[in-house]
PDB file of C-alpha atoms in Angstrom:
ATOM      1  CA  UNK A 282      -6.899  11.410  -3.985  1.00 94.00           C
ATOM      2  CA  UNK A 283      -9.221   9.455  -1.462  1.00 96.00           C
ATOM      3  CA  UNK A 284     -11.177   6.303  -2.320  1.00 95.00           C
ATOM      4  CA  UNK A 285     -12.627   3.471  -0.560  1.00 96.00           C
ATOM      5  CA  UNK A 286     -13.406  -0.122  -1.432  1.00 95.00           C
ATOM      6  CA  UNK A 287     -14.325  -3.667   0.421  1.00 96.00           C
ATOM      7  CA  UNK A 288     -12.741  -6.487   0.130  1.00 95.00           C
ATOM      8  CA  UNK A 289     -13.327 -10.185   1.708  1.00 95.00           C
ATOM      9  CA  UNK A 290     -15.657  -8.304   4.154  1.00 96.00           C
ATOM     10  CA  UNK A 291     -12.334  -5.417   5.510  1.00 97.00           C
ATOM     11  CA  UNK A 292     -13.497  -2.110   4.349  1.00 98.00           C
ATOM     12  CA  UNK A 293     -10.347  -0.190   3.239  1.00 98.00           C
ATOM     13  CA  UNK A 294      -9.916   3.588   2.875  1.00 98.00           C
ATOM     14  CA  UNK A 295      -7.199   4.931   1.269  1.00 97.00           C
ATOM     15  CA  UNK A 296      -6.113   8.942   0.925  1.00 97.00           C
ATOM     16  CA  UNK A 297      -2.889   9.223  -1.640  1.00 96.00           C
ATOM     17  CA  UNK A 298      -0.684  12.520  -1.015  1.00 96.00           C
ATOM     18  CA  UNK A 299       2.124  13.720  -3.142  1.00 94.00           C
ATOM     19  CA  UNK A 300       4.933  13.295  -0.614  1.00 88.00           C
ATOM     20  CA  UNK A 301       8.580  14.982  -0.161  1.00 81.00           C
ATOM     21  CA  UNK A 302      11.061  14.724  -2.962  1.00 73.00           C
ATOM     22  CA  UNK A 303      13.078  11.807  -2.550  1.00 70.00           C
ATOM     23  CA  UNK A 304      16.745  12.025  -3.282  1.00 65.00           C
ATOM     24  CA  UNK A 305      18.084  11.255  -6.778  1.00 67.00           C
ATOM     25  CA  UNK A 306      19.845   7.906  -5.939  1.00 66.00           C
ATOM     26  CA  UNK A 307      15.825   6.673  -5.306  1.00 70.00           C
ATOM     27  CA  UNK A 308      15.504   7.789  -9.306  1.00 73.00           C
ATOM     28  CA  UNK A 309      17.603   4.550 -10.583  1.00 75.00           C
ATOM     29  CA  UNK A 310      14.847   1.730  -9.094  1.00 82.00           C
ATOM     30  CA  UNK A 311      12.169   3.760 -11.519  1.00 85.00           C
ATOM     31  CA  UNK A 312      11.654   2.191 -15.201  1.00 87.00           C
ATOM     32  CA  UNK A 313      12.874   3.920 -18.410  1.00 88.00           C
ATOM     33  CA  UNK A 314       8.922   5.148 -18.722  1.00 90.00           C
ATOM     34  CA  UNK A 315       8.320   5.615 -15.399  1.00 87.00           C
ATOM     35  CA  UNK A 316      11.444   7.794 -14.945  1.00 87.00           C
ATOM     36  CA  UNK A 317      10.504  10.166 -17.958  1.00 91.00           C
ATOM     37  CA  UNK A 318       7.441  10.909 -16.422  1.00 90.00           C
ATOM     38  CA  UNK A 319       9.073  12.017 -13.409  1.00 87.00           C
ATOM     39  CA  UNK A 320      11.409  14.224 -15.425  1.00 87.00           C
ATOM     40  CA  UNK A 321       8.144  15.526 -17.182  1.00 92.00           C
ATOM     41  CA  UNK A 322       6.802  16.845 -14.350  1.00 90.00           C
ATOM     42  CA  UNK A 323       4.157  13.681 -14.531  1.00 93.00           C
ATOM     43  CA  UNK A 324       4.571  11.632 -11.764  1.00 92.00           C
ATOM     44  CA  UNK A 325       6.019  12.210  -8.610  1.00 92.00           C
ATOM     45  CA  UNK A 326       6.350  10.035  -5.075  1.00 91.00           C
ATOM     46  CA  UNK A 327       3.523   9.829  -3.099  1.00 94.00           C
ATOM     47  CA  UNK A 328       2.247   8.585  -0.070  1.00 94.00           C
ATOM     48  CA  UNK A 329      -0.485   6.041   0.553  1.00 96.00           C
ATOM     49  CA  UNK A 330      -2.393   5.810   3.930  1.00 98.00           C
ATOM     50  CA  UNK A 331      -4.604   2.429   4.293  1.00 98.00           C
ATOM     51  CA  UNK A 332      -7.458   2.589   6.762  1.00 98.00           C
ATOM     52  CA  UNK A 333      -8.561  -1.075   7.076  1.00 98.00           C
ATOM     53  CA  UNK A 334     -11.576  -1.806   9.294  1.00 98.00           C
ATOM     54  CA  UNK A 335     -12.942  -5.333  10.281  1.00 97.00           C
ATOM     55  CA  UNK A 336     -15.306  -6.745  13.182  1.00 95.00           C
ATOM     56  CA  UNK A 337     -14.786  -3.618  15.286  1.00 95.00           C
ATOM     57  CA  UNK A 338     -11.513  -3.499  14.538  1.00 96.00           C
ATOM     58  CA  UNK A 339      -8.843  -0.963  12.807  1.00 97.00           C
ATOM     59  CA  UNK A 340      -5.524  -1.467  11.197  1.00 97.00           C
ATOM     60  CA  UNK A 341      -3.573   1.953   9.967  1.00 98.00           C
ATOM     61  CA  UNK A 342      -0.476   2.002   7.466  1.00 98.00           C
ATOM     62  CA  UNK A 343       1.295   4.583   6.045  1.00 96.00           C
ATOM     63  CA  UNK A 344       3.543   3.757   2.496  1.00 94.00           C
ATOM     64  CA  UNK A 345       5.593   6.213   1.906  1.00 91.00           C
ATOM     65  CA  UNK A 346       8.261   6.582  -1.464  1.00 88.00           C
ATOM     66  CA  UNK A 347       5.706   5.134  -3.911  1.00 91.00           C
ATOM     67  CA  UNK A 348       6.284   6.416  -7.523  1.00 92.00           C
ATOM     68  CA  UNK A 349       2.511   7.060  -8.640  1.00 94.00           C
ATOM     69  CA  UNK A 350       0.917   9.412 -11.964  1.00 95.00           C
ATOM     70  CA  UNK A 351      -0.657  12.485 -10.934  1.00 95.00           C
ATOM     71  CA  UNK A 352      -3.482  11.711 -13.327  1.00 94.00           C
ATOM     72  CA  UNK A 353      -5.754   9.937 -11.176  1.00 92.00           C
ATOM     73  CA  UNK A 354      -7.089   7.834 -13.911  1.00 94.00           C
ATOM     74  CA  UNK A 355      -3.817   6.338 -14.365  1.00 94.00           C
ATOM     75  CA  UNK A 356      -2.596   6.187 -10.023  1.00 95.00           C
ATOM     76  CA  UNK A 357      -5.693   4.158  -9.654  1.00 94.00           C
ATOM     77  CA  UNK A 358      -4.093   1.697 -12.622  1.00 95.00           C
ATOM     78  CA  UNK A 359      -0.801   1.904 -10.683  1.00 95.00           C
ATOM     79  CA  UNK A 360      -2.393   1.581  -7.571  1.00 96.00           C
ATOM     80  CA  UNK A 361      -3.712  -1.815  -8.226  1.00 95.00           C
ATOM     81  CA  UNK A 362      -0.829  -2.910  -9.908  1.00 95.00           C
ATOM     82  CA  UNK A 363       0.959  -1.909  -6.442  1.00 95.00           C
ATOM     83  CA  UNK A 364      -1.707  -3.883  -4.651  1.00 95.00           C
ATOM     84  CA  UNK A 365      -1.089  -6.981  -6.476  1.00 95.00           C
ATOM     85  CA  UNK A 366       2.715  -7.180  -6.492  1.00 94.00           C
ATOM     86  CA  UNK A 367       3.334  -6.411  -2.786  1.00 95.00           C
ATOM     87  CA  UNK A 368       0.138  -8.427  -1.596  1.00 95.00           C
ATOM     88  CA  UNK A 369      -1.620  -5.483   0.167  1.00 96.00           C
ATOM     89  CA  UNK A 370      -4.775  -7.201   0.406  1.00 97.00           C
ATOM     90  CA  UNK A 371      -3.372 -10.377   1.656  1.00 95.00           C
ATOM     91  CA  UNK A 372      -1.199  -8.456   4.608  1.00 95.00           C
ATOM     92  CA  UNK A 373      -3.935  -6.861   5.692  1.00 97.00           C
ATOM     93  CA  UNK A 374      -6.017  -9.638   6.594  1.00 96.00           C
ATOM     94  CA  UNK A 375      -3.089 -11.953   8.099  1.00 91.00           C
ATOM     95  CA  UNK A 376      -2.830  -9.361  10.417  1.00 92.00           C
ATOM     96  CA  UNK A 377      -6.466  -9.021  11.269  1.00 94.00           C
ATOM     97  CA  UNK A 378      -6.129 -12.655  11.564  1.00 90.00           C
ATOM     98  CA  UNK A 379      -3.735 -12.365  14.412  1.00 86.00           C
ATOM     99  CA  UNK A 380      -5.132  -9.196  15.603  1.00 90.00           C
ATOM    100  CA  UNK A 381      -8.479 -11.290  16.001  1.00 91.00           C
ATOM    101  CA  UNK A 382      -7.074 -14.540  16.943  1.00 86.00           C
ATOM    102  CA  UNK A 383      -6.534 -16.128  20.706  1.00 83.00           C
ATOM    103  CA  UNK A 384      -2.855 -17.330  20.124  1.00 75.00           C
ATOM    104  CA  UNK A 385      -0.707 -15.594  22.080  1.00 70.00           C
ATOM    105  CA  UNK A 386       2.386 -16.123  19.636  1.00 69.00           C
ATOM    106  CA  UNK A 387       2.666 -15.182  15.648  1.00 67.00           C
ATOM    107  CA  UNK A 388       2.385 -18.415  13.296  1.00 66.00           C
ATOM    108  CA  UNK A 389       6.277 -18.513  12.653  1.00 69.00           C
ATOM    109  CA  UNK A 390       6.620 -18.969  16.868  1.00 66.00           C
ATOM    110  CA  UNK A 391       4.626 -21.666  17.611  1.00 62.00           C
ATOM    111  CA  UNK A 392       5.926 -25.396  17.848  1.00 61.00           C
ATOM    112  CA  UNK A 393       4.053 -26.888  14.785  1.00 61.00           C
ATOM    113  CA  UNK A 394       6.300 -24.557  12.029  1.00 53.00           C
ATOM    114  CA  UNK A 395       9.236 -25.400  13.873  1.00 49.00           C
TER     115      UNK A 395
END
């Protein structure tokens, strides 16, 4: 599935692929729902590549292991729940900000945060 958005002024991309089988012990971490819908043939683990473009500039990730519906209606749901509780968004623009900024060290290395 491919979609696109913008947010705070990044355009993002995104392309979702069903990816390799994972092995079983990677079945435990899934909920008691989640994990029937694997069994039902419902969901499976996909991979997510991010495209994020800003002022000229262009970020590329690749997630890979995340458990997602094969309905599309539904990955989009999990998709932004995914978004929100690993701060996507937010990660993507800290690193624009030091992709974009003149310091020559990351936040945690300069003096100030010591």
């Amino acid at each position: 599935m491919k979609f696109s958005c913008e947010f705070n002024d990044i355009e993002y991309f995104f392309t979702t692929e069903i990816g390799p089988d994972t092995n079983d012990k990677y079945h435990l971490f899934l909920s008691g729902t989640k994990l029937t819908k694997y069994q039902n043939n419902e969901m499976k683990f996909h991979t997510l590549t991010i495209n994020a473009k800003y002022e000229g500039q262009e970020l590329n990730y690749f997630i890979t292991g995340i458990p997602l519906s094969l309905d599309e209606e539904e990955q989009m749901e999990e998709l932004e729940d995914f978004f929100e509780a690993k701060e996507i968004f937010e990660k993507i623009e800290d690193a624009f900000e030091l992709l974009l900024s003149e310091r020559k060290a990351p936040p945690w290395g300069l003096k100030e945060y010591k």
